[in-house]
Amino acid sequence: MALLLSQFRRLDLVEDALGDAVEAASRTWPVDGTPDNPAGWLMTAAKRRVLDRLRTEGVAQRKLPMLLTDAERQQEGARTMADSGSLVEDDVLRLVLMCAHPALAPESAGALSLRLVLGVPTADIARLFLVPEPTMAARIARAKKRIVGAGIPFAVPDAAVLPERLDIVAQTTYLAFTAGYAPGSGPDLLRADLSGEAIRLARVVLGLRPDEPALVALLALMLLQHSRRDARVSDGRLVLLADQDRRRWHHDDVAEALRLLTGPVLAGPVTPLTASYALQARIAAEHATAPTADDTRWDRVVGLYDLLLHVSPSPSARLARAVAVAEDRGAAAGLAALEGLEIPSSHRPAAVRAELLARSGDTDAARAAYDQAIAACDNDVEREFLERQRASL
């Protein structure tokens, strides 16, 4: 997508042409065999479709200046893009920055990046933003039309205006990581490649803005969460944090994250966004540095969640705090902390409630809560786990 946009600058044509190319591949490759260079095949097929469309529109001659190579674009300088050579050379990040244009509302920019750039399913994006799927689909469609209608370029702004897009880029990166770390749907408990791509993007942006506190805190948070990737699944089954083999955690990721958290960049006053990332990272660090699950300082975890809810309140943070309260003070206290909490399109509040009711000995209520969670769960691995938990009552 990014490479095609760099040539044609027309999001509507590029997206349609790439979709047609993928559709053609799904029909022909099973019959003719997969080509030696699948990506090259798709690029060539998509280019042909774009050019056919341009000819049909009768504007091919006027569009020829857009068919420039990277070298030609650099020679054109400020006429085509503001990049002086000191900014982004990463095509995927350029696409994210295009979506983060000030002409788009922040929530639309983030949603469009997740769908267009990183391929997150619309249903999962809707869950991340806590809205119904049709609402999210309409929001993404409007954002695409806005990019085309406003002529937003596939380009990187001058360094002076880059900071105004960093918050959106950071939030999009974190949402992409979350979509990989805890997919709301599909057959996989985690999509490590998507989480890894989010971390890569954070590193690229941090290379441009090495003293940006939000990026430092965000990278630390993602590294700590990502460090557990190999221990979260065993034989296709979910493994709870308390039961994970901590020898399988990536301790180099943990060490890097702890260095980031204790660095001078986060020593001074920070924005609420940075504080929310830093607090979540410190919560993850409590788990990462505990030798065993029994050694976890749940009292400190609860205190950090209290701060997080003060700085950046959210239903997800409240749910996580309820889990920590239950570990620190017992199931009854956890259930009290859950009182009245609902997260649209999420099975997790019901799943936590079911676990705590089971610990309290209220088997009938636990079974009903598990039924509610199972009905709402679209992730195959998590649903299978919930079914096993219910069967064990």
PDB file of C-alpha atoms in Angstrom, residues 99-295:
ATOM      1  CA  CYS A  99      -3.404   9.035   8.400  1.00  0.00           C
ATOM      2  CA  ALA A 100      -2.433  11.269  11.351  1.00  0.00           C
ATOM      3  CA  HIS A 101      -2.933  14.436   9.270  1.00  0.00           C
ATOM      4  CA  PRO A 102      -4.564  17.280  11.271  1.00  0.00           C
ATOM      5  CA  ALA A 103      -7.480  17.292   8.810  1.00  0.00           C
ATOM      6  CA  LEU A 104      -8.625  13.996  10.359  1.00  0.00           C
ATOM      7  CA  ALA A 105     -10.087  13.703  13.843  1.00  0.00           C
ATOM      8  CA  PRO A 106      -7.729  11.796  16.179  1.00  0.00           C
ATOM      9  CA  GLU A 107     -10.079   8.828  16.629  1.00  0.00           C
ATOM     10  CA  SER A 108     -10.574   8.590  12.850  1.00  0.00           C
ATOM     11  CA  ALA A 109      -6.822   8.846  12.246  1.00  0.00           C
ATOM     12  CA  GLY A 110      -6.062   6.036  14.665  1.00  0.00           C
ATOM     13  CA  ALA A 111      -8.799   3.781  13.345  1.00  0.00           C
ATOM     14  CA  LEU A 112      -7.788   4.349   9.721  1.00  0.00           C
ATOM     15  CA  SER A 113      -4.149   3.552  10.471  1.00  0.00           C
ATOM     16  CA  LEU A 114      -5.088   0.315  12.196  1.00  0.00           C
ATOM     17  CA  ARG A 115      -7.287  -0.825   9.319  1.00  0.00           C
ATOM     18  CA  LEU A 116      -5.432   0.568   6.302  1.00  0.00           C
ATOM     19  CA  VAL A 117      -1.803   0.279   7.380  1.00  0.00           C
ATOM     20  CA  LEU A 118      -1.702  -2.623   9.808  1.00  0.00           C
ATOM     21  CA  GLY A 119      -4.653  -4.722   8.629  1.00  0.00           C
ATOM     22  CA  VAL A 120      -6.434  -4.967  11.991  1.00  0.00           C
ATOM     23  CA  PRO A 121      -9.998  -6.283  11.454  1.00  0.00           C
ATOM     24  CA  THR A 122     -12.720  -3.651  11.776  1.00  0.00           C
ATOM     25  CA  ALA A 123     -14.442  -5.665  14.518  1.00  0.00           C
ATOM     26  CA  ASP A 124     -11.268  -5.643  16.624  1.00  0.00           C
ATOM     27  CA  ILE A 125     -10.792  -1.893  16.046  1.00  0.00           C
ATOM     28  CA  ALA A 126     -14.360  -1.313  17.217  1.00  0.00           C
ATOM     29  CA  ARG A 127     -13.589  -3.210  20.426  1.00  0.00           C
ATOM     30  CA  LEU A 128     -10.466  -1.131  21.013  1.00  0.00           C
ATOM     31  CA  PHE A 129     -12.484   2.085  20.666  1.00  0.00           C
ATOM     32  CA  LEU A 130     -15.485   0.657  22.574  1.00  0.00           C
ATOM     33  CA  VAL A 131     -17.976   1.349  19.774  1.00  0.00           C
ATOM     34  CA  PRO A 132     -20.236  -0.932  17.661  1.00  0.00           C
ATOM     35  CA  GLU A 133     -18.667  -2.410  14.528  1.00  0.00           C
ATOM     36  CA  PRO A 134     -21.016  -0.569  12.074  1.00  0.00           C
ATOM     37  CA  THR A 135     -20.081   2.737  13.715  1.00  0.00           C
ATOM     38  CA  MET A 136     -16.388   1.992  13.288  1.00  0.00           C
ATOM     39  CA  ALA A 137     -16.824   0.864   9.676  1.00  0.00           C
ATOM     40  CA  ALA A 138     -18.594   4.147   8.872  1.00  0.00           C
ATOM     41  CA  ARG A 139     -15.883   6.138  10.656  1.00  0.00           C
ATOM     42  CA  ILE A 140     -13.118   4.458   8.632  1.00  0.00           C
ATOM     43  CA  ALA A 141     -15.014   4.998   5.367  1.00  0.00           C
ATOM     44  CA  ARG A 142     -15.454   8.711   6.151  1.00  0.00           C
ATOM     45  CA  ALA A 143     -11.755   9.052   6.958  1.00  0.00           C
ATOM     46  CA  LYS A 144     -10.773   7.521   3.605  1.00  0.00           C
ATOM     47  CA  LYS A 145     -13.093   9.920   1.770  1.00  0.00           C
ATOM     48  CA  ARG A 146     -11.612  12.802   3.738  1.00  0.00           C
ATOM     49  CA  ILE A 147      -8.079  11.889   2.671  1.00  0.00           C
ATOM     50  CA  VAL A 148      -9.118  11.685  -0.988  1.00  0.00           C
ATOM     51  CA  GLY A 149     -11.349  14.769  -0.917  1.00  0.00           C
ATOM     52  CA  ALA A 150      -8.884  16.972   0.941  1.00  0.00           C
ATOM     53  CA  GLY A 151      -5.945  15.835  -1.176  1.00  0.00           C
ATOM     54  CA  ILE A 152      -3.919  14.836   1.894  1.00  0.00           C
ATOM     55  CA  PRO A 153      -0.498  13.862   0.496  1.00  0.00           C
ATOM     56  CA  PHE A 154       1.497  10.717   1.115  1.00  0.00           C
ATOM     57  CA  ALA A 155       4.385  12.699   2.556  1.00  0.00           C
ATOM     58  CA  VAL A 156       6.185  13.514   5.774  1.00  0.00           C
ATOM     59  CA  PRO A 157       5.803  17.000   7.277  1.00  0.00           C
ATOM     60  CA  ASP A 158       8.678  19.235   8.190  1.00  0.00           C
ATOM     61  CA  ALA A 159      10.285  18.501  11.550  1.00  0.00           C
ATOM     62  CA  ALA A 160       8.661  21.616  13.014  1.00  0.00           C
ATOM     63  CA  VAL A 161       5.150  20.144  12.651  1.00  0.00           C
ATOM     64  CA  LEU A 162       5.997  16.492  13.307  1.00  0.00           C
ATOM     65  CA  PRO A 163       5.430  16.785  17.104  1.00  0.00           C
ATOM     66  CA  GLU A 164       1.747  17.637  16.635  1.00  0.00           C
ATOM     67  CA  ARG A 165       1.197  14.191  15.143  1.00  0.00           C
ATOM     68  CA  LEU A 166       3.226  12.215  17.652  1.00  0.00           C
ATOM     69  CA  ASP A 167       0.397  11.711  20.153  1.00  0.00           C
ATOM     70  CA  ILE A 168      -1.816  10.182  17.454  1.00  0.00           C
ATOM     71  CA  VAL A 169       1.061   8.049  16.163  1.00  0.00           C
ATOM     72  CA  ALA A 170       1.850   6.880  19.703  1.00  0.00           C
ATOM     73  CA  GLN A 171      -1.770   6.037  20.464  1.00  0.00           C
ATOM     74  CA  THR A 172      -2.152   4.236  17.127  1.00  0.00           C
ATOM     75  CA  THR A 173       1.012   2.261  17.809  1.00  0.00           C
ATOM     76  CA  TYR A 174      -0.247   1.234  21.249  1.00  0.00           C
ATOM     77  CA  LEU A 175      -3.639   0.217  19.859  1.00  0.00           C
ATOM     78  CA  ALA A 176      -1.897  -1.822  17.154  1.00  0.00           C
ATOM     79  CA  PHE A 177       0.207  -3.502  19.819  1.00  0.00           C
ATOM     80  CA  THR A 178      -2.922  -4.251  21.856  1.00  0.00           C
ATOM     81  CA  ALA A 179      -4.641  -5.709  18.790  1.00  0.00           C
ATOM     82  CA  GLY A 180      -1.699  -8.085  18.449  1.00  0.00           C
ATOM     83  CA  TYR A 181      -1.243  -8.777  22.158  1.00  0.00           C
ATOM     84  CA  ALA A 182      -4.922  -9.527  22.815  1.00  0.00           C
ATOM     85  CA  PRO A 183      -6.883 -10.031  19.560  1.00  0.00           C
ATOM     86  CA  GLY A 184     -10.608  -9.733  20.074  1.00  0.00           C
ATOM     87  CA  SER A 185     -11.386 -12.305  17.410  1.00  0.00           C
ATOM     88  CA  GLY A 186      -9.888 -15.103  15.366  1.00  0.00           C
ATOM     89  CA  PRO A 187      -8.066 -18.352  16.086  1.00  0.00           C
ATOM     90  CA  ASP A 188      -4.947 -16.937  17.783  1.00  0.00           C
ATOM     91  CA  LEU A 189      -4.425 -15.797  21.369  1.00  0.00           C
ATOM     92  CA  LEU A 190      -1.787 -13.356  20.181  1.00  0.00           C
ATOM     93  CA  ARG A 191      -0.464 -12.022  16.894  1.00  0.00           C
ATOM     94  CA  ALA A 192       3.181 -11.558  17.722  1.00  0.00           C
ATOM     95  CA  ASP A 193       4.002 -10.204  14.262  1.00  0.00           C
ATOM     96  CA  LEU A 194       1.542  -7.316  14.685  1.00  0.00           C
ATOM     97  CA  SER A 195       2.827  -6.548  18.177  1.00  0.00           C
ATOM     98  CA  GLY A 196       6.384  -6.726  16.871  1.00  0.00           C
ATOM     99  CA  GLU A 197       5.547  -4.322  14.034  1.00  0.00           C
ATOM    100  CA  ALA A 198       4.095  -1.862  16.560  1.00  0.00           C
ATOM    101  CA  ILE A 199       7.339  -2.027  18.546  1.00  0.00           C
ATOM    102  CA  ARG A 200       9.350  -1.529  15.357  1.00  0.00           C
ATOM    103  CA  LEU A 201       7.336   1.571  14.471  1.00  0.00           C
ATOM    104  CA  ALA A 202       7.858   2.948  17.971  1.00  0.00           C
ATOM    105  CA  ARG A 203      11.612   2.472  17.580  1.00  0.00           C
ATOM    106  CA  VAL A 204      11.583   4.268  14.216  1.00  0.00           C
ATOM    107  CA  VAL A 205       9.721   7.262  15.637  1.00  0.00           C
ATOM    108  CA  LEU A 206      11.918   7.261  18.738  1.00  0.00           C
ATOM    109  CA  GLY A 207      14.939   7.404  16.464  1.00  0.00           C
ATOM    110  CA  LEU A 208      13.543  10.687  15.138  1.00  0.00           C
ATOM    111  CA  ARG A 209      12.549  12.000  18.574  1.00  0.00           C
ATOM    112  CA  PRO A 210      14.898  10.267  21.055  1.00  0.00           C
ATOM    113  CA  ASP A 211      13.948  12.507  23.992  1.00  0.00           C
ATOM    114  CA  GLU A 212      10.180  12.254  23.568  1.00  0.00           C
ATOM    115  CA  PRO A 213       8.879  11.002  26.966  1.00  0.00           C
ATOM    116  CA  ALA A 214       5.654   9.491  25.579  1.00  0.00           C
ATOM    117  CA  LEU A 215       7.599   7.346  23.112  1.00  0.00           C
ATOM    118  CA  VAL A 216      10.083   6.219  25.758  1.00  0.00           C
ATOM    119  CA  ALA A 217       7.312   5.217  28.169  1.00  0.00           C
ATOM    120  CA  LEU A 218       5.316   3.545  25.397  1.00  0.00           C
ATOM    121  CA  LEU A 219       8.265   1.480  24.175  1.00  0.00           C
ATOM    122  CA  ALA A 220       8.996   0.355  27.742  1.00  0.00           C
ATOM    123  CA  LEU A 221       5.372  -0.692  28.209  1.00  0.00           C
ATOM    124  CA  MET A 222       5.220  -2.661  24.970  1.00  0.00           C
ATOM    125  CA  LEU A 223       8.555  -4.386  25.585  1.00  0.00           C
ATOM    126  CA  LEU A 224       7.449  -5.548  29.031  1.00  0.00           C
ATOM    127  CA  GLN A 225       4.173  -6.946  27.716  1.00  0.00           C
ATOM    128  CA  HIS A 226       5.797  -8.470  24.625  1.00  0.00           C
ATOM    129  CA  SER A 227       8.476 -10.160  26.730  1.00  0.00           C
ATOM    130  CA  ARG A 228       5.913 -12.796  27.798  1.00  0.00           C
ATOM    131  CA  ARG A 229       4.855 -13.769  24.271  1.00  0.00           C
ATOM    132  CA  ASP A 230       6.385 -17.262  24.217  1.00  0.00           C
ATOM    133  CA  ALA A 231       4.974 -18.251  27.604  1.00  0.00           C
ATOM    134  CA  ARG A 232       1.365 -17.180  27.070  1.00  0.00           C
ATOM    135  CA  VAL A 233       0.388 -20.222  24.987  1.00  0.00           C
ATOM    136  CA  SER A 234       1.240 -23.890  25.469  1.00  0.00           C
ATOM    137  CA  ASP A 235       0.033 -26.562  23.047  1.00  0.00           C
ATOM    138  CA  GLY A 236      -2.445 -24.046  21.662  1.00  0.00           C
ATOM    139  CA  ARG A 237      -3.926 -23.296  25.089  1.00  0.00           C
ATOM    140  CA  LEU A 238      -3.945 -20.080  27.064  1.00  0.00           C
ATOM    141  CA  VAL A 239      -1.576 -19.966  30.042  1.00  0.00           C
ATOM    142  CA  LEU A 240      -2.477 -17.518  32.800  1.00  0.00           C
ATOM    143  CA  LEU A 241       0.198 -15.140  34.067  1.00  0.00           C
ATOM    144  CA  ALA A 242       0.473 -16.970  37.394  1.00  0.00           C
ATOM    145  CA  ASP A 243       1.103 -20.278  35.611  1.00  0.00           C
ATOM    146  CA  GLN A 244       3.583 -19.097  32.990  1.00  0.00           C
ATOM    147  CA  ASP A 245       7.110 -20.504  32.829  1.00  0.00           C
ATOM    148  CA  ARG A 246       9.086 -17.343  33.557  1.00  0.00           C
ATOM    149  CA  ARG A 247      12.197 -18.876  32.057  1.00  0.00           C
ATOM    150  CA  ARG A 248      10.498 -18.459  28.669  1.00  0.00           C
ATOM    151  CA  TRP A 249      10.085 -14.718  29.118  1.00  0.00           C
ATOM    152  CA  HIS A 250      12.406 -12.553  27.015  1.00  0.00           C
ATOM    153  CA  HIS A 251      14.498 -11.059  29.794  1.00  0.00           C
ATOM    154  CA  ASP A 252      16.495  -8.887  27.392  1.00  0.00           C
ATOM    155  CA  ASP A 253      13.254  -7.058  26.579  1.00  0.00           C
ATOM    156  CA  VAL A 254      12.586  -6.649  30.296  1.00  0.00           C
ATOM    157  CA  ALA A 255      16.064  -5.265  30.936  1.00  0.00           C
ATOM    158  CA  GLU A 256      15.741  -2.743  28.093  1.00  0.00           C
ATOM    159  CA  ALA A 257      12.343  -1.617  29.359  1.00  0.00           C
ATOM    160  CA  LEU A 258      13.610  -1.120  32.905  1.00  0.00           C
ATOM    161  CA  ARG A 259      16.477   1.014  31.578  1.00  0.00           C
ATOM    162  CA  LEU A 260      14.000   3.161  29.688  1.00  0.00           C
ATOM    163  CA  LEU A 261      11.784   3.582  32.751  1.00  0.00           C
ATOM    164  CA  THR A 262      14.669   4.717  34.952  1.00  0.00           C
ATOM    165  CA  GLY A 263      16.215   7.032  32.343  1.00  0.00           C
ATOM    166  CA  PRO A 264      16.373  10.827  32.666  1.00  0.00           C
ATOM    167  CA  VAL A 265      13.688  11.414  30.011  1.00  0.00           C
ATOM    168  CA  LEU A 266      10.945  10.339  32.437  1.00  0.00           C
ATOM    169  CA  ALA A 267      12.431  12.066  35.477  1.00  0.00           C
ATOM    170  CA  GLY A 268      10.610  15.394  35.063  1.00  0.00           C
ATOM    171  CA  PRO A 269       6.987  16.493  34.692  1.00  0.00           C
ATOM    172  CA  VAL A 270       5.156  14.620  31.929  1.00  0.00           C
ATOM    173  CA  THR A 271       1.861  14.855  30.064  1.00  0.00           C
ATOM    174  CA  PRO A 272      -1.153  12.733  31.081  1.00  0.00           C
ATOM    175  CA  LEU A 273      -0.604  10.521  28.015  1.00  0.00           C
ATOM    176  CA  THR A 274       3.011   9.887  28.985  1.00  0.00           C
ATOM    177  CA  ALA A 275       2.000   9.289  32.593  1.00  0.00           C
ATOM    178  CA  SER A 276      -0.576   6.702  31.536  1.00  0.00           C
ATOM    179  CA  TYR A 277       2.025   4.775  29.518  1.00  0.00           C
ATOM    180  CA  ALA A 278       4.600   5.045  32.322  1.00  0.00           C
ATOM    181  CA  LEU A 279       2.153   3.839  34.990  1.00  0.00           C
ATOM    182  CA  GLN A 280       1.085   0.877  32.871  1.00  0.00           C
ATOM    183  CA  ALA A 281       4.744   0.079  32.270  1.00  0.00           C
ATOM    184  CA  ARG A 282       5.486   0.191  36.002  1.00  0.00           C
ATOM    185  CA  ILE A 283       2.581  -2.191  36.618  1.00  0.00           C
ATOM    186  CA  ALA A 284       4.015  -4.553  34.015  1.00  0.00           C
ATOM    187  CA  ALA A 285       7.436  -4.163  35.628  1.00  0.00           C
ATOM    188  CA  GLU A 286       6.037  -5.360  38.978  1.00  0.00           C
ATOM    189  CA  HIS A 287       5.108  -8.629  37.269  1.00  0.00           C
ATOM    190  CA  ALA A 288       8.309  -8.818  35.227  1.00  0.00           C
ATOM    191  CA  THR A 289      10.605  -8.422  38.231  1.00  0.00           C
ATOM    192  CA  ALA A 290       8.783 -10.761  40.608  1.00  0.00           C
ATOM    193  CA  PRO A 291      10.735 -14.058  40.801  1.00  0.00           C
ATOM    194  CA  THR A 292       7.465 -16.005  41.101  1.00  0.00           C
ATOM    195  CA  ALA A 293       3.770 -15.186  40.908  1.00  0.00           C
ATOM    196  CA  ASP A 294       3.517 -15.492  44.694  1.00  0.00           C
ATOM    197  CA  ASP A 295       6.162 -12.786  45.075  1.00  0.00           C
TER     198      ASP A 295
END
